[in-house]
Amino acid sequence: MAWVLSSRADTARFGEALGRHLRPGQTVALIGDLGSGKTTMTRAIARGMGITAHVTSPTFGLIHEYPGPIPLYHFDPYRLQRPRDLVDLGFDEYLERDGVVIVEWANMLAELLPPERLTLNMEVDISSMVRYDLEDEPRMLRANATGADYAGLLDSLEGDASLKDLLVQADGPIES
């Protein structure tokens, strides 16, 4: 399934909708180049989950915890030397908590992710850039659900009226 996010506002709208649909124990894996909107997406997911704290990138801290109706555990392994270093920080234990786990740069630690999860690939077509801020460039968001709970989550997002105008049927190039 894919959505075209033509602006930062579209990314926020999608993230907030996703946040409203997430349940405790679910994992969202975010994949995308630097500046593709992973942290913007996480901020919006947190808002959709009812979290009022300011969400920042945990690039230097590796893990940020945000309390809310459902806690959010936000990981960013970008600066890790080895994926196994995240194990030393208790990554597996966070997956067992009653919160939502979001992992930026999830492709860097694919072997540590739970087999059932929602994976979001955020693709920016830099060949057609008209601005210097990638966050404001259109992007294609491709979602892959692994497991029945996540297939249901994806079905919920597909049926979410607030996202209908962003949903695309084809896997073609990004158009703005």
Rosetta silent file (secondary structure, phi, psi, omega in degrees, C-alpha in Angstrom):
SEQUENCE: MAWVLSSRADTARFGEALGRHLRPGQTVALIGDLGSGKTTMTRAIARGMGITAHVTSPTFGLIHEYPGPIPLYHFDPYRLQRPRDLVDLGFDEYLERDGVVIVEWANMLAELLPPERLTLNMEVDISSMVRYDLEDEPRMLRANATGADYAGLLDSLEGDASLKDLLVQADGPIES
SCORE:     score description
SCORE:     0.000 S_00000001
   1 L     0.000  146.536 -176.509    0.000    0.000    0.000 S_00000001
   2 E  -143.695  149.071  176.705    1.295    3.478   -0.756 S_00000001
   3 E  -131.213  145.069  172.678    0.477    7.095   -0.041 S_00000001
   4 E   -98.616  121.477  178.156    1.872   10.263   -1.626 S_00000001
   5 E  -106.930  102.891 -172.512    2.815   12.814    1.012 S_00000001
   6 L   -82.523   -9.229 -176.430    3.223   16.093   -0.852 S_00000001
   7 L  -156.526  172.050  174.699    4.201   18.189    2.142 S_00000001
   8 H   -61.875  -34.830  178.743    5.229   18.162    5.769 S_00000001
   9 H   -64.851  -38.821  176.781    1.534   18.708    6.587 S_00000001
  10 H   -65.361  -40.545  178.024    0.618   15.498    4.709 S_00000001
  11 H   -61.043  -43.118  178.693    3.320   13.618    6.617 S_00000001
  12 H   -64.805  -42.173 -179.683    1.865   14.948    9.878 S_00000001
  13 H   -62.027  -43.939  178.891   -1.680   14.032    8.824 S_00000001
  14 H   -63.798  -46.974 -178.505   -0.645   10.480    7.986 S_00000001
  15 H   -61.086  -42.312  178.948    1.344   10.099   11.217 S_00000001
  16 H   -64.150  -40.572  177.299   -1.489   11.394   13.382 S_00000001
  17 H   -62.936  -44.826  178.137   -3.931    8.981   11.727 S_00000001
  18 H   -59.715  -44.877  179.820   -1.510    6.111   12.278 S_00000001
  19 H   -58.232  -36.736  178.735   -1.072    7.126   15.914 S_00000001
  20 H   -67.449  -24.932 -176.442   -4.835    6.977   16.446 S_00000001
  21 H   -95.317  -14.434 -176.517   -4.893    3.380   15.158 S_00000001
  22 L   -71.972  149.272  178.947   -1.861    1.995   17.044 S_00000001
  23 L  -124.196  159.245  177.976   -2.303   -0.346   20.001 S_00000001
  24 L   -54.685  140.068  177.963    0.004   -1.346   22.865 S_00000001
  25 L    90.438   -1.760 -178.793    2.697   -3.816   21.861 S_00000001
  26 L   -90.378  153.130 -179.018    2.902   -2.725   18.224 S_00000001
  27 E  -123.656  135.076  175.572    6.122   -1.851   16.397 S_00000001
  28 E  -119.255  122.295  178.340    6.604    0.609   13.542 S_00000001
  29 E  -101.767  121.523  179.872    9.833    0.400   11.540 S_00000001
  30 E  -105.361  129.744  179.678   10.740    3.602    9.659 S_00000001
  31 E  -128.151  135.720  178.116   13.115    3.454    6.717 S_00000001
  32 E   169.942  158.851  179.394   14.291    6.395    4.639 S_00000001
  33 L   -67.366  167.433  175.004   17.248    8.560    3.790 S_00000001
  34 L   -55.705  128.600  179.311   18.438   11.428    5.960 S_00000001
  35 L    85.288    7.665 -177.241   15.804   14.156    5.769 S_00000001
  36 L   -81.885   -7.949  174.961   13.035   11.887    4.485 S_00000001
  37 L   107.495   17.755 -178.074   10.732   12.755    7.394 S_00000001
  38 H   -63.332  -44.766 -179.980   11.182    9.892    9.860 S_00000001
  39 H   -72.256  -37.564  174.724   11.295   12.138   12.928 S_00000001
  40 H   -58.894  -42.472  178.186    8.462   14.322   11.583 S_00000001
  41 H   -62.708  -44.244 -178.980    6.425   11.131   11.172 S_00000001
  42 H   -63.395  -41.856  177.280    7.268   10.030   14.722 S_00000001
  43 H   -57.867  -44.423 -178.293    6.221   13.418   16.150 S_00000001
  44 H   -68.507  -39.574  176.481    2.887   13.134   14.363 S_00000001
  45 H   -58.986  -45.105  179.373    2.360    9.537   15.483 S_00000001
  46 H   -58.952  -45.013  178.057    2.938   10.671   19.064 S_00000001
  47 H   -59.863  -43.969  178.774    0.332   13.444   18.684 S_00000001
  48 H   -62.752  -27.204  177.858   -2.123   10.927   17.263 S_00000001
  49 L   -83.241   -3.478 -179.488   -1.466    8.709   20.294 S_00000001
  50 L    87.130   16.025  179.182   -2.354   11.586   22.627 S_00000001
  51 L   -86.402  128.374 -176.163    1.222   12.291   23.707 S_00000001
  52 L  -100.097  -12.576  179.892    1.770   15.956   24.514 S_00000001
  53 L   -66.095  151.348  176.160    5.549   15.917   25.104 S_00000001
  54 L   -74.539  121.555 -178.313    7.814   17.437   22.463 S_00000001
  55 L   -91.882  128.199  178.188    9.273   14.560   20.436 S_00000001
  56 L  -123.956  164.439  178.068   12.868   14.920   19.298 S_00000001
  57 L   -70.736  129.760  178.624   15.238   12.668   17.406 S_00000001
  58 L   -88.957   30.839 -176.393   17.060   10.285   19.748 S_00000001
  59 L   -53.109  -42.357 -177.753   20.109   10.170   17.453 S_00000001
  60 L   -91.063  -27.988  179.005   22.525   10.914   20.284 S_00000001
  61 L   -91.604  -14.836  179.994   20.530    9.342   23.119 S_00000001
  62 L    71.959  -37.927 -178.627   19.467    6.318   21.036 S_00000001
  63 E  -136.585  132.871  169.197   16.200    5.895   23.007 S_00000001
  64 E  -125.121  137.453  177.232   13.533    8.365   24.087 S_00000001
  65 E  -111.155  134.272  179.464   10.525    7.373   26.167 S_00000001
  66 E  -125.506  118.332  178.024    7.312    9.397   26.031 S_00000001
  67 L   -74.778  152.195  177.496    4.504    8.814   28.536 S_00000001
  68 L  -179.598 -172.229  176.351    0.917    8.969   27.349 S_00000001
  69 L   -52.112  -38.774  169.040   -2.266    6.947   27.211 S_00000001
  70 L  -125.543  122.948  179.358   -0.034    4.409   25.470 S_00000001
  71 L   -63.752  149.408  177.241    3.704    4.952   26.097 S_00000001
  72 E  -116.440  129.698  176.536    5.927    5.540   23.074 S_00000001
  73 E  -114.681  114.453 -171.019    9.470    4.148   22.874 S_00000001
  74 E  -111.514  118.137 -177.517   11.424    5.898   20.115 S_00000001
  75 E  -112.926  144.892  174.708   14.706    4.394   18.889 S_00000001
  76 L  -142.125   98.412 -177.071   17.291    5.794   16.491 S_00000001
  77 L   -86.716   15.192 -173.912   20.285    3.482   15.868 S_00000001
  78 L   -51.648  -39.735 -175.831   21.874    5.807   13.274 S_00000001
  79 L   -93.048    2.083  179.492   25.067    6.313   15.306 S_00000001
  80 L   -72.522  143.609  176.166   25.470    2.721   16.495 S_00000001
  81 L   -77.512  -39.274 -178.860   28.524    0.810   15.335 S_00000001
  82 L  -136.547  141.208  177.274   26.767   -2.562   15.497 S_00000001
  83 L   -56.287  -33.647 -178.029   23.068   -3.440   15.693 S_00000001
  84 H   -63.236  -19.675  177.381   23.820   -5.720   18.649 S_00000001
  85 H   -60.889  -28.441  178.872   24.720   -2.608   20.680 S_00000001
  86 H   -69.719  -29.173  176.649   20.993   -1.925   20.902 S_00000001
  87 H   -61.815  -40.255  179.116   20.516   -5.271   22.636 S_00000001
  88 H   -62.900  -22.241  179.139   22.779   -4.017   25.436 S_00000001
  89 L   -89.416    2.156  177.258   20.367   -1.096   25.889 S_00000001
  90 L    86.534   25.968 -178.537   17.444   -3.476   26.479 S_00000001
  91 H   -52.535  -45.960 -179.677   15.777   -3.192   23.071 S_00000001
  92 H   -58.192  -36.612 -179.358   14.148   -6.635   23.458 S_00000001
  93 H   -67.333  -35.519  177.550   12.626   -5.564   26.775 S_00000001
  94 H   -65.301  -34.813  179.873   10.988   -2.521   25.168 S_00000001
  95 H   -66.256  -21.793 -178.540    9.354   -4.804   22.603 S_00000001
  96 L   -93.836   -6.829 -179.982    7.698   -6.701   25.460 S_00000001
  97 L   -78.494  167.507  178.912    6.285   -3.605   27.187 S_00000001
  98 L   -90.701   53.000  177.049    2.744   -2.337   26.735 S_00000001
  99 L  -131.682 -173.892  174.567    3.746    0.593   24.597 S_00000001
 100 E  -104.971  133.676  177.230    4.378    1.365   20.948 S_00000001
 101 E  -106.086  126.603  173.661    7.932    1.003   19.638 S_00000001
 102 E  -118.368  129.594 -178.881    9.051    3.202   16.738 S_00000001
 103 E  -120.826  112.030  171.029   12.454    2.541   15.198 S_00000001
 104 L   -77.377  155.665 -179.473   14.012    5.069   12.829 S_00000001
 105 L    54.128   39.067 -175.288   16.671    3.695   10.479 S_00000001
 106 H   -60.169  -25.841  178.414   15.093    0.270   11.036 S_00000001
 107 H   -63.962  -19.332 -179.800   17.011   -1.168    8.077 S_00000001
 108 H   -77.431  -15.655 -179.049   20.177   -0.875   10.198 S_00000001
 109 H  -139.430   40.228 -176.856   18.931   -3.463   12.672 S_00000001
 110 H   -52.018  -37.244 -176.968   16.505   -5.607   10.679 S_00000001
 111 H   -69.569  -15.130  179.723   17.660   -8.783   12.458 S_00000001
 112 H   -96.309  -13.684 -177.544   16.570   -7.355   15.830 S_00000001
 113 L   -73.352  150.146  176.254   13.085   -6.273   14.787 S_00000001
 114 L   -65.292  147.807 -178.381   10.104   -8.436   15.649 S_00000001
 115 L   -63.143  -29.878  177.166    8.945  -10.561   12.701 S_00000001
 116 L  -101.880  123.741 -176.391    5.476   -8.982   12.920 S_00000001
 117 E  -170.764  170.984  171.192    5.506   -5.210   12.441 S_00000001
 118 E  -105.525  124.431  178.293    4.509   -2.296   10.245 S_00000001
 119 E  -111.061  127.291  178.480    7.329   -1.090    8.015 S_00000001
 120 E  -115.464  117.771  174.526    7.105    2.357    6.433 S_00000001
 121 E   -97.683  122.269  179.956    9.530    3.239    3.633 S_00000001
 122 E  -107.263  110.953 -173.733    9.738    6.989    3.069 S_00000001
 123 E  -112.528  123.349  176.482   11.129    7.729   -0.388 S_00000001
 124 E  -109.372  129.944  178.280   12.039   11.220   -1.565 S_00000001
 125 L   -87.309   92.887 -175.442   12.797   11.728   -5.259 S_00000001
 126 H   -73.120  -14.074  179.464   15.800   14.057   -4.964 S_00000001
 127 H   -67.994  -22.176 -179.243   16.231   14.196   -8.765 S_00000001
 128 H  -111.074   19.467 -178.380   13.215   16.508   -8.990 S_00000001
 129 L   -58.187  134.826  174.735   13.976   18.617   -5.911 S_00000001
 130 L  -114.160  -13.758  178.074   12.850   22.198   -6.161 S_00000001
 131 L  -122.769  166.894 -179.628   13.700   23.162   -2.565 S_00000001
 132 L   -93.963  -10.368 -179.823   16.739   22.504   -0.429 S_00000001
 133 L   -98.022  105.797 -177.730   14.773   21.199    2.557 S_00000001
 134 H   -57.495  -30.338 -178.566   13.968   17.526    1.933 S_00000001
 135 H   -59.388  -26.065 -179.168   11.256   17.653    4.602 S_00000001
 136 H   -97.160    4.332  177.758    9.178   19.840    2.260 S_00000001
 137 L   -86.487  149.235  174.655    9.652   17.636   -0.793 S_00000001
 138 L   -61.755  148.408  177.800    6.964   15.171   -1.886 S_00000001
 139 E  -141.288  154.058  172.683    7.602   11.618   -0.805 S_00000001
 140 E   -98.789  128.767  176.138    6.138    8.215   -1.446 S_00000001
 141 E  -108.278  113.929  179.092    5.281    6.324    1.703 S_00000001
 142 E  -106.594  126.650 -176.990    5.163    2.582    1.087 S_00000001
 143 E  -110.911  136.986  176.786    3.726    0.470    3.882 S_00000001
 144 E  -129.670  123.836  179.553    4.299   -3.225    4.445 S_00000001
 145 E  -104.912  128.668  175.826    2.424   -5.132    7.152 S_00000001
 146 E  -115.937  114.880 -178.710    3.837   -8.389    8.487 S_00000001
 147 L   106.511  153.181 -174.981    1.372  -10.334   10.645 S_00000001
 148 H   -61.874  -42.054  179.568   -2.393  -10.325   11.036 S_00000001
 149 H   -60.708  -38.200 -177.219   -2.512   -7.434   13.549 S_00000001
 150 H   -78.876  -30.932  173.436   -0.508   -5.256   11.214 S_00000001
 151 H   -62.961  -41.044  176.188   -2.539   -6.251    8.159 S_00000001
 152 H   -63.943  -39.061  177.360   -5.581   -5.075   10.119 S_00000001
 153 H   -61.876  -44.921  179.155   -3.775   -1.856   10.990 S_00000001
 154 H   -64.277  -40.113  175.954   -2.992   -1.270    7.325 S_00000001
 155 H   -60.626  -40.530  178.188   -6.632   -1.981    6.391 S_00000001
 156 H   -62.643  -41.406  178.768   -7.688    0.623    8.982 S_00000001
 157 H   -67.709  -38.432  178.439   -5.348    3.185    7.449 S_00000001
 158 H   -62.583  -35.893 -179.404   -6.598    2.371    3.952 S_00000001
 159 H   -88.530   -3.244 -177.776  -10.160    3.007    5.133 S_00000001
 160 L   -70.539  115.797 -176.698   -9.313    6.151    7.136 S_00000001
 161 H   -59.311  -29.346 -178.408  -11.297    8.964    5.521 S_00000001
 162 H   -71.125  -11.045 -178.120   -8.690   11.559    6.564 S_00000001
 163 H  -113.672   -1.188 -173.478   -6.116    9.842    4.299 S_00000001
 164 H   -53.619  -40.975 -176.646   -8.216    8.999    1.220 S_00000001
 165 H   -73.180  -10.143 -179.737   -6.768   11.809   -0.895 S_00000001
 166 H   -97.703  -20.311 -175.225   -3.201   10.603   -0.193 S_00000001
 167 E   -69.556  135.053  175.615   -3.708    6.919   -1.059 S_00000001
 168 E  -121.280  149.240 -177.701   -2.341    5.755   -4.415 S_00000001
 169 L   -91.127  -31.945 -175.526   -3.106    2.492   -6.158 S_00000001
 170 L   -96.835  160.842  175.472    0.006    2.114   -8.285 S_00000001
 171 L   -97.990   38.650 -175.887    3.620    1.773   -7.230 S_00000001
 172 L   -81.344 -169.656 -178.133    4.679    4.408   -9.722 S_00000001
 173 L   -70.770  163.577  177.834    6.941    7.438   -9.321 S_00000001
 174 L   -72.058  132.310  175.034    6.256   10.270   -6.931 S_00000001
 175 L  -126.274  140.375  177.799    4.100   12.992   -8.423 S_00000001
 176 L  -119.791    0.000    0.000    3.334   16.303   -6.788 S_00000001
